[in-house]
């Protein structure tokens, strides 16, 4: 059935008259996303330290860093739907304030055993749901021809994981285990107050009136929900998997120190973060399908190269940085697609499901890598599996997604109908 794109079927607030305010809301949302993701990623840089201190197996260490990922991912589904209903002005302060509790628990008491860390990590996942708050908030403030760039800029807030990678270990070494957690909790509290005072939802925002369960069921029937979920599970899932497991991979596979491995992971994250707005910007001009196809091609090449465990300098470094750039651009392109094709009153719900798929895509690889390394003493099989998954996703992008978008390869501003 042919239906108008969101740009024609949604109410459009007078954004052109208040461009400064739209960009201010984008900046506030991006800061909130970064601070919450900083909290969400606090356990990852400390994984090797907990492994040694608590005598954890490779699987237990992988589970420790993966639990916040899966909880934060699944939590995006209800949080996205609640954002459609109550707006980002309410949900951003709520999510930020709720994340303070597990952060303080982990820093002050919850790091003495694996069980305590898993409990804290479970609730730390709340921070990961901030993504499902920001996308509908930002999308409502910008017209269709700028949404790819705007959501790409917001997505750069995932660089909060780089803050964690660069500072957590150093703060623990200098000031004790509680230090990074106390600092992060303070930043979350400051942002929650600032968001409550300054953040605003777009004028004319479409507020759904149906019950939550009915809205989620309607979201599940939208083709864009599952198309974007498949793409995001690989693009953002790959980014999450590397950002949480790369320190362990580099320490185990290449013998790097914990600090060196964390710094290299931060470089991976920063490049992916920088490329996310680029992916959105290119999607505004070239169409998201082309950007996704190019990104997935690079991921395939990088994964195949790294599966042979080349020397870290320069081949391994080039492979990882190429994959970082591609995964960042692909993540931006995926939500450029969502912003164009999702109904205005379901952007949050669609974002929640798609964001959950991306997070779950990052949950399994660390566990698989840990199991495969424990069994074979090498990461080659895990990277080869990534290449196979990326090839399958590339084929789907060039067939099913291209056919469904009917114009995804043209500039979005010229598209007027979607199937």
XYZ file of N, CA and C in Angstrom, residues 187-402:
648
model
N 27.853 14.054 37.378
C 27.494 14.565 36.043
C 26.057 14.210 35.681
N 25.628 13.002 36.024
C 24.244 12.605 35.766
C 23.269 13.493 36.531
N 23.586 13.775 37.790
C 22.707 14.627 38.591
C 22.631 16.029 38.009
N 23.776 16.577 37.606
C 23.789 17.918 37.021
C 22.988 17.965 35.731
N 23.135 16.918 34.913
C 22.385 16.912 33.656
C 20.885 16.748 33.908
N 20.494 15.907 34.857
C 19.073 15.718 35.138
C 18.412 17.042 35.519
N 19.110 17.832 36.321
C 18.574 19.141 36.712
C 18.516 20.079 35.504
N 19.598 20.138 34.723
C 19.636 21.018 33.556
C 18.560 20.637 32.543
N 18.375 19.335 32.314
C 17.362 18.896 31.355
C 15.962 19.258 31.825
N 15.704 19.101 33.123
C 14.388 19.452 33.654
C 14.091 20.939 33.482
N 15.137 21.752 33.554
C 14.938 23.207 33.455
C 14.931 23.722 32.013
N 15.712 23.130 31.137
C 15.954 23.714 29.822
C 15.364 22.931 28.647
N 15.223 21.630 28.777
C 14.807 20.812 27.632
C 13.329 21.044 27.323
N 13.000 21.087 26.040
C 11.617 21.269 25.599
C 11.311 20.325 24.442
N 10.087 19.850 24.404
C 9.624 19.073 23.252
C 9.215 20.023 22.134
N 9.262 19.554 20.890
C 8.932 20.392 19.743
C 7.471 20.825 19.784
N 7.175 22.061 19.401
C 5.777 22.504 19.304
C 5.023 21.622 18.306
N 3.783 21.313 18.631
C 2.979 20.506 17.728
C 3.308 19.034 17.754
N 4.064 18.580 18.770
C 4.429 17.172 18.856
C 3.185 16.292 18.894
N 3.189 15.240 18.085
C 2.061 14.314 18.043
C 2.109 13.393 19.251
N 1.075 13.417 20.083
C 1.025 12.602 21.298
C 0.053 11.454 21.087
N 0.505 10.209 21.151
C -0.407 9.076 20.967
C -1.357 8.936 22.150
N -2.519 8.422 21.880
C -3.521 8.255 22.937
C -3.819 6.788 23.242
N -3.356 5.870 22.374
C -3.632 4.451 22.605
C -2.812 3.911 23.767
N -3.254 2.810 24.368
C -2.482 2.177 25.443
C -1.113 1.712 24.934
N -0.160 1.586 25.867
C 1.209 1.216 25.520
C 1.272 -0.091 24.749
N 0.556 -1.109 25.217
C 0.622 -2.420 24.565
C 0.114 -2.349 23.131
N -0.941 -1.571 22.901
C -1.479 -1.455 21.547
C -0.511 -0.719 20.631
N 0.153 0.306 21.179
C 1.113 1.040 20.362
C 2.319 0.172 20.005
N 2.774 -0.633 20.956
C 3.900 -1.523 20.664
C 3.511 -2.571 19.623
N 2.272 -3.074 19.712
C 1.813 -4.042 18.717
C 1.743 -3.410 17.331
N 1.264 -2.162 17.260
C 1.205 -1.468 15.975
C 2.604 -1.214 15.426
N 3.549 -0.901 16.320
C 4.932 -0.696 15.897
C 5.524 -1.969 15.313
N 5.185 -3.089 15.918
C 5.703 -4.377 15.441
C 5.191 -4.726 14.052
N 4.087 -4.129 13.644
C 3.536 -4.421 12.311
C 4.135 -3.537 11.218
N 4.924 -2.545 11.593
C 5.522 -1.658 10.598
C 6.742 -2.325 9.962
N 6.813 -2.411 8.636
C 7.996 -3.014 8.003
C 9.299 -2.313 8.370
N 9.276 -0.961 8.489
C 10.503 -0.236 8.788
C 11.091 -0.668 10.127
N 10.242 -1.098 11.071
C 10.739 -1.530 12.374
C 11.730 -2.677 12.231
N 11.371 -3.666 11.443
C 12.207 -4.861 11.332
C 13.326 -4.695 10.318
N 13.087 -3.896 9.286
C 14.171 -3.621 8.344
C 15.312 -2.888 9.053
N 14.958 -1.825 9.768
C 15.983 -1.059 10.472
C 16.606 -1.861 11.613
N 15.822 -2.731 12.247
C 16.364 -3.555 13.336
C 17.470 -4.474 12.831
N 17.236 -5.094 11.676
C 18.255 -5.986 11.114
C 19.538 -5.223 10.797
N 19.382 -4.029 10.232
C 20.550 -3.226 9.879
C 21.289 -2.740 11.121
N 20.543 -2.296 12.109
C 21.159 -1.717 13.304
C 21.805 -2.785 14.179
N 21.268 -4.005 14.140
C 21.864 -5.089 14.912
C 23.304 -5.335 14.478
N 23.578 -5.127 13.199
C 24.937 -5.322 12.696
C 25.758 -4.049 12.848
N 25.203 -2.887 12.451
C 25.973 -1.639 12.461
C 26.287 -1.191 13.887
N 25.254 -0.902 14.660
C 25.506 -0.451 16.027
C 25.910 -1.618 16.918
N 25.348 -2.795 16.659
C 25.736 -3.965 17.440
C 27.221 -4.250 17.321
N 27.764 -4.095 16.112
C 29.198 -4.288 15.933
C 30.006 -3.265 16.699
N 29.530 -2.017 16.679
C 30.211 -0.956 17.436
C 30.200 -1.274 18.934
N 29.039 -1.646 19.469
C 28.934 -1.938 20.903
C 29.827 -3.114 21.268
N 29.801 -4.156 20.435
C 30.600 -5.340 20.724
C 32.087 -5.002 20.809
N 32.574 -4.231 19.854
C 33.982 -3.854 19.877
C 34.288 -2.914 21.042
N 33.369 -1.994 21.333
C 33.649 -1.024 22.387
C 33.720 -1.682 23.760
N 32.979 -2.773 23.972
C 33.032 -3.432 25.275
C 34.078 -4.547 25.321
N 34.412 -5.132 24.178
C 35.298 -6.295 24.201
C 36.696 -6.011 23.673
N 36.889 -4.899 22.981
C 38.189 -4.629 22.371
C 39.334 -4.578 23.389
N 39.151 -3.986 24.590
C 40.258 -4.033 25.554
C 40.693 -5.456 25.888
N 39.718 -6.347 26.080
C 40.045 -7.744 26.369
C 40.717 -8.402 25.174
N 40.197 -8.143 23.975
C 40.760 -8.716 22.749
C 42.221 -8.308 22.583
N 42.495 -7.022 22.740
C 43.853 -6.525 22.527
C 44.814 -6.998 23.618
N 44.330 -7.080 24.838
C 45.170 -7.544 25.944
C 45.492 -9.026 25.796
N 44.476 -9.815 25.413
C 44.663 -11.256 25.300
C 45.347 -11.645 23.993
N 44.876 -11.063 22.890
C 45.377 -11.468 21.586
C 46.706 -10.855 21.204
N 47.012 -9.645 21.713
C 48.234 -8.952 21.313
C 49.153 -8.609 22.484
N 48.749 -8.971 23.700
C 49.611 -8.767 24.848
C 49.785 -7.316 25.268
N 48.815 -6.438 24.942
C 48.922 -5.035 25.338
C 48.603 -4.873 26.819
N 49.093 -3.802 27.397
C 48.727 -3.493 28.774
C 47.266 -3.031 28.822
N 46.691 -3.058 30.019
C 45.300 -2.650 30.160
C 45.110 -1.203 29.723
N 46.029 -0.328 30.116
C 45.896 1.084 29.761
C 46.035 1.294 28.257
N 46.988 0.615 27.625
C 47.180 0.749 26.180
C 45.963 0.228 25.426
N 45.439 -0.912 25.873
C 44.257 -1.475 25.218
C 43.060 -0.535 25.346
N 42.888 0.081 26.527
C 41.770 1.004 26.731
C 41.919 2.241 25.849
N 43.155 2.726 25.701
C 43.370 3.898 24.846
C 43.073 3.589 23.384
N 43.449 2.421 22.922
C 43.179 2.038 21.539
C 41.676 1.847 21.316
N 41.002 1.296 22.314
C 39.550 1.179 22.211
C 38.903 2.551 22.128
N 39.451 3.513 22.865
C 38.916 4.868 22.807
C 39.087 5.462 21.412
N 40.207 5.184 20.758
C 40.400 5.651 19.390
C 39.385 5.047 18.444
N 39.094 3.762 18.606
C 38.066 3.089 17.810
C 36.718 3.780 18.000
N 36.373 4.042 19.260
C 35.093 4.658 19.586
C 34.997 6.067 19.012
N 36.056 6.853 19.175
C 36.014 8.242 18.705
C 35.833 8.325 17.190
N 36.489 7.437 16.456
C 36.325 7.446 15.000
C 34.894 7.064 14.623
N 34.349 6.034 15.285
C 32.968 5.632 15.011
C 31.998 6.767 15.332
N 32.255 7.446 16.438
C 31.408 8.571 16.842
C 31.472 9.686 15.800
N 32.673 10.008 15.338
C 32.826 11.082 14.357
C 32.144 10.749 13.036
N 32.099 9.474 12.696
C 31.523 9.068 11.415
C 30.005 8.941 11.460
N 29.428 8.909 12.647
C 27.969 8.760 12.713
C 27.241 9.964 12.118
N 27.594 11.208 12.473
C 26.958 12.342 11.784
C 27.257 12.360 10.292
N 28.446 11.922 9.918
C 28.789 11.861 8.493
C 27.854 10.900 7.767
N 27.573 9.755 8.395
C 26.637 8.806 7.797
C 25.251 9.392 7.629
N 24.790 10.154 8.638
C 23.491 10.808 8.521
C 23.487 11.882 7.455
N 24.565 12.678 7.397
C 24.679 13.747 6.400
C 24.712 13.178 4.984
N 25.487 12.115 4.789
C 25.529 11.484 3.467
C 24.169 10.896 3.093
N 23.454 10.374 4.077
C 22.137 9.799 3.798
C 21.149 10.859 3.344
N 21.267 12.084 3.884
C 20.414 13.183 3.439
C 20.634 13.484 1.965
N 21.839 13.203 1.475
C 22.182 13.573 0.096
C 22.186 12.392 -0.875
N 22.650 11.234 -0.421
C 22.776 10.086 -1.311
C 21.692 9.038 -1.105
N 21.030 9.098 0.034
C 20.088 8.050 0.399
C 20.735 7.051 1.337
N 20.024 6.597 2.352
C 20.609 5.701 3.353
C 21.015 4.343 2.816
N 20.354 3.844 1.771
C 20.694 2.515 1.258
C 22.118 2.491 0.720
N 22.486 3.490 -0.033
C 23.852 3.535 -0.565
C 24.890 3.630 0.541
N 24.604 4.446 1.544
C 25.547 4.602 2.647
C 25.687 3.285 3.409
N 24.579 2.611 3.645
C 24.617 1.331 4.346
C 25.384 0.287 3.549
N 25.147 0.236 2.251
C 25.840 -0.749 1.410
C 27.347 -0.520 1.438
N 27.767 0.729 1.318
C 29.196 1.023 1.370
C 29.803 0.676 2.719
N 29.081 0.988 3.791
C 29.580 0.711 5.139
C 29.746 -0.789 5.369
N 28.757 -1.558 4.979
C 28.820 -3.001 5.198
C 29.930 -3.646 4.375
N 30.178 -3.122 3.196
C 31.279 -3.640 2.381
C 32.614 -3.466 3.097
N 32.805 -2.313 3.708
C 34.045 -2.057 4.451
C 34.148 -2.983 5.665
N 33.029 -3.226 6.356
C 33.044 -4.126 7.506
C 33.453 -5.525 7.086
N 32.916 -5.999 5.970
C 33.289 -7.330 5.476
C 34.794 -7.409 5.237
N 35.333 -6.410 4.539
C 36.762 -6.419 4.232
C 37.611 -6.364 5.500
N 37.227 -5.511 6.456
C 37.997 -5.388 7.687
C 37.951 -6.653 8.532
N 36.786 -7.289 8.623
C 36.657 -8.506 9.419
C 37.456 -9.654 8.812
N 37.413 -9.779 7.496
C 38.189 -10.830 6.829
C 39.684 -10.607 7.070
N 40.124 -9.371 6.945
C 41.532 -9.050 7.158
C 41.961 -9.403 8.583
N 41.136 -9.028 9.567
C 41.513 -9.247 10.956
C 41.380 -10.703 11.375
N 40.579 -11.488 10.669
C 40.426 -12.906 11.000
C 41.743 -13.662 10.869
N 42.666 -13.150 10.069
C 43.978 -13.783 9.920
C 44.971 -13.331 10.990
N 44.491 -12.528 11.956
C 45.311 -12.018 13.068
C 46.624 -11.441 12.564
N 46.549 -10.387 11.778
C 47.777 -9.763 11.279
C 48.483 -9.000 12.391
N 49.681 -8.509 12.104
C 50.367 -7.666 13.082
C 49.516 -6.426 13.356
N 49.581 -5.965 14.593
C 48.722 -4.852 14.976
C 49.098 -3.563 14.253
N 50.380 -3.394 13.973
C 50.834 -2.209 13.236
C 51.540 -2.661 11.947
N 51.019 -2.231 10.780
C 49.872 -1.330 10.627
C 48.570 -2.027 10.268
N 48.644 -3.332 9.858
C 47.480 -3.958 9.215
C 46.296 -4.059 10.163
N 46.528 -4.567 11.385
C 45.433 -4.711 12.325
C 44.803 -3.378 12.687
N 45.631 -2.373 12.866
C 45.121 -1.036 13.191
C 44.257 -0.495 12.052
N 44.723 -0.666 10.813
C 43.946 -0.203 9.656
C 42.603 -0.930 9.587
N 42.619 -2.241 9.824
C 41.377 -3.018 9.763
C 40.373 -2.539 10.811
N 40.835 -2.335 12.027
C 39.922 -1.919 13.091
C 39.405 -0.499 12.871
N 40.281 0.407 12.441
C 39.830 1.775 12.221
C 38.867 1.860 11.038
N 39.106 1.069 9.999
C 38.174 1.048 8.870
C 36.807 0.536 9.310
N 36.796 -0.509 10.132
C 35.518 -1.019 10.630
C 34.842 -0.007 11.551
N 35.614 0.710 12.363
C 35.031 1.733 13.231
C 34.327 2.799 12.405
N 34.995 3.293 11.362
C 34.395 4.323 10.510
C 33.136 3.800 9.831
N 33.186 2.580 9.340
C 32.045 2.007 8.632
C 30.870 1.758 9.566
N 31.131 1.242 10.761
C 30.046 0.975 11.708
C 29.397 2.275 12.180
N 30.204 3.324 12.377
C 29.639 4.614 12.756
C 28.757 5.191 11.666
N 29.256 5.187 10.426
C 28.467 5.716 9.308
C 27.205 4.888 9.087
N 27.313 3.574 9.203
C 26.144 2.716 9.029
C 25.085 2.933 10.090
N 25.513 3.200 11.325
C 24.559 3.500 12.398
C 23.808 4.783 12.111
N 24.537 5.814 11.643
C 23.878 7.062 11.285
C 22.901 6.896 10.140
N 23.265 6.102 9.148
C 22.393 5.886 7.994
C 21.121 5.129 8.380
N 21.239 4.196 9.328
C 20.060 3.426 9.738
C 18.988 4.338 10.310
N 19.390 5.287 11.169
C 18.374 6.144 11.770
C 17.962 7.295 10.868
N 18.733 7.580 9.845
C 18.228 8.474 8.806
C 17.046 7.807 8.115
N 17.140 6.508 7.925
C 16.046 5.735 7.329
C 14.816 5.739 8.241
N 15.042 5.514 9.543
C 13.935 5.508 10.503
C 13.249 6.872 10.543
N 14.031 7.944 10.591
C 13.459 9.289 10.700
C 12.598 9.645 9.497
N 12.936 9.097 8.341
C 12.167 9.390 7.135
C 10.899 8.562 7.021
N 10.935 7.321 7.447
C 9.850 6.396 7.139
C 8.945 6.040 8.302
N 9.364 6.290 9.539
C 8.510 5.946 10.678
C 7.417 6.999 10.862
N 6.195 6.585 11.191
C 5.125 7.554 11.475
C 5.522 8.476 12.627
N 5.078 9.721 12.561
C 5.512 10.741 13.530
C 5.212 10.348 14.968
N 4.054 9.727 15.219
C 3.686 9.397 16.596
C 4.220 8.046 17.044
N 5.079 7.420 16.215
C 5.661 6.130 16.580
C 7.180 6.132 16.463
N 7.783 7.318 16.286
C 9.237 7.360 16.145
C 9.920 6.805 17.399
N 9.414 7.169 18.572
C 10.006 6.660 19.805
C 9.867 5.158 19.926
N 8.690 4.634 19.619
C 8.472 3.194 19.720
C 9.336 2.434 18.724
N 9.400 2.931 17.482
C 10.259 2.292 16.480
C 11.718 2.375 16.912
N 12.128 3.545 17.402
C 13.499 3.711 17.876
C 13.814 2.737 18.997
N 12.837 2.529 19.899
C 13.061 1.594 20.997
C 13.345 0.193 20.518
N 12.535 -0.287 19.572
C 12.726 -1.634 19.051
C 14.037 -1.736 18.278
N 14.292 -0.753 17.410
C 15.518 -0.769 16.610
C 16.740 -0.631 17.515
N 16.664 0.267 18.491
C 17.767 0.416 19.424
C 18.014 -0.857 20.223
N 16.945 -1.547 20.598
C 17.098 -2.825 21.302
C 17.816 -3.839 20.424
N 17.452 -3.873 19.151
C 18.111 -4.803 18.228
C 19.597 -4.482 18.119
N 19.938 -3.180 18.075
C 21.339 -2.801 18.008
C 22.107 -3.212 19.255
N 21.501 -2.972 20.414
C 22.166 -3.359 21.649
C 22.314 -4.859 21.780
N 21.269 -5.602 21.398
C 21.355 -7.063 21.446
C 22.389 -7.575 20.451
N 22.512 -6.860 19.334
C 23.550 -7.218 18.389
C 24.938 -7.076 18.985
N 25.068 -6.199 19.998
C 26.336 -6.051 20.691
C 26.475 -6.962 21.892
N 25.385 -7.596 22.324
C 25.417 -8.468 23.496
C 26.038 -9.826 23.186
N 25.651 -10.409 22.058
C 26.091 -11.766 21.755
C 27.565 -11.883 21.358
N 28.095 -10.979 20.511
C 29.486 -11.177 20.073
C 30.520 -11.294 21.194
N 30.473 -10.460 22.267
C 31.470 -10.670 23.320
C 31.390 -12.054 23.954
N 30.155 -12.545 24.133
C 30.009 -13.884 24.699
C 30.565 -14.938 23.741
N 30.243 -14.789 22.450
C 30.734 -15.741 21.449
C 32.255 -15.695 21.369
N 32.813 -14.481 21.373
C 34.267 -14.348 21.301
C 34.935 -14.997 22.512
N 34.352 -14.799 23.698
C 34.912 -15.406 24.890
C 34.878 -16.921 24.833
N 33.751 -17.478 24.385
C 33.622 -18.926 24.281
C 34.587 -19.493 23.243
N 34.654 -18.854 22.069
C 35.521 -19.352 21.006
C 36.996 -19.262 21.393
N 37.363 -18.191 22.062
C 38.763 -18.084 22.482
C 39.087 -19.142 23.537
N 38.148 -19.363 24.463
C 38.376 -20.387 25.465
C 38.499 -21.772 24.857
N 37.802 -22.009 23.743
C 37.809 -23.332 23.103
C 39.009 -23.524 22.185
N 39.347 -22.477 21.397
C 40.368 -22.638 20.355
C 41.626 -21.803 20.587
N 41.607 -20.894 21.558
C 42.789 -20.084 21.801
C 43.049 -19.042 20.730
N 42.026 -18.690 19.941
C 42.155 -17.682 18.892
C 40.812 -17.010 18.663
N 40.869 -15.764 18.162
C 39.650 -15.021 17.862
C 39.275 -15.101 16.379
N 40.019 -15.875 15.599
C 39.817 -15.893 14.146
C 38.400 -16.308 13.772
N 37.877 -17.341 14.440
C 36.544 -17.837 14.085
C 35.478 -16.779 14.346
N 35.621 -16.018 15.430
C 34.645 -14.981 15.737
C 34.632 -13.879 14.698
N 35.797 -13.470 14.227
C 35.875 -12.428 13.205
C 35.391 -12.931 11.856
N 35.653 -14.184 11.552
C 35.118 -14.761 10.317
C 33.598 -14.799 10.354
N 33.040 -15.084 11.531
C 31.588 -15.079 11.679
C 31.022 -13.679 11.471
N 31.714 -12.651 11.958
C 31.289 -11.276 11.719
C 31.250 -10.977 10.220
N 32.248 -11.428 9.481
C 32.286 -11.203 8.038
C 31.097 -11.858 7.349
N 30.751 -13.057 7.767
C 29.613 -13.762 7.168
C 28.308 -13.013 7.437
N 28.127 -12.554 8.677
C 26.913 -11.815 9.029
C 26.834 -10.512 8.237
N 27.963 -9.821 8.080
C 27.975 -8.562 7.334
C 27.653 -8.794 5.861
N 28.133 -9.885 5.294
C 27.802 -10.210 3.896
C 26.300 -10.445 3.738
N 25.710 -11.187 4.677
C 24.272 -11.446 4.608
C 23.478 -10.146 4.742
N 23.911 -9.261 5.624
C 23.221 -7.987 5.808
C 23.370 -7.099 4.575
N 24.525 -7.126 3.962
C 24.737 -6.371 2.727
C 23.797 -6.853 1.623
N 23.653 -8.170 1.495
C 22.745 -8.719 0.483
C 21.310 -8.281 0.755
N 20.916 -8.286 2.034
C 19.563 -7.860 2.387
C 19.356 -6.375 2.101
N 20.372 -5.575 2.372
C 20.281 -4.134 2.104
C 20.049 -3.860 0.625
N 20.765 -4.578 -0.226
C 20.690 -4.346 -1.666
C 19.462 -4.960 -2.310
N 18.739 -5.792 -1.560
C 17.528 -6.433 -2.110
C 16.294 -5.973 -1.348
N 16.062 -6.525 -0.168
C 14.834 -6.245 0.574
C 14.688 -4.800 0.999
N 15.740 -4.207 1.564
C 15.638 -2.830 2.040
C 15.505 -1.861 0.869
N 16.295 -2.074 -0.184
C 16.203 -1.201 -1.352
C 14.800 -1.246 -1.953
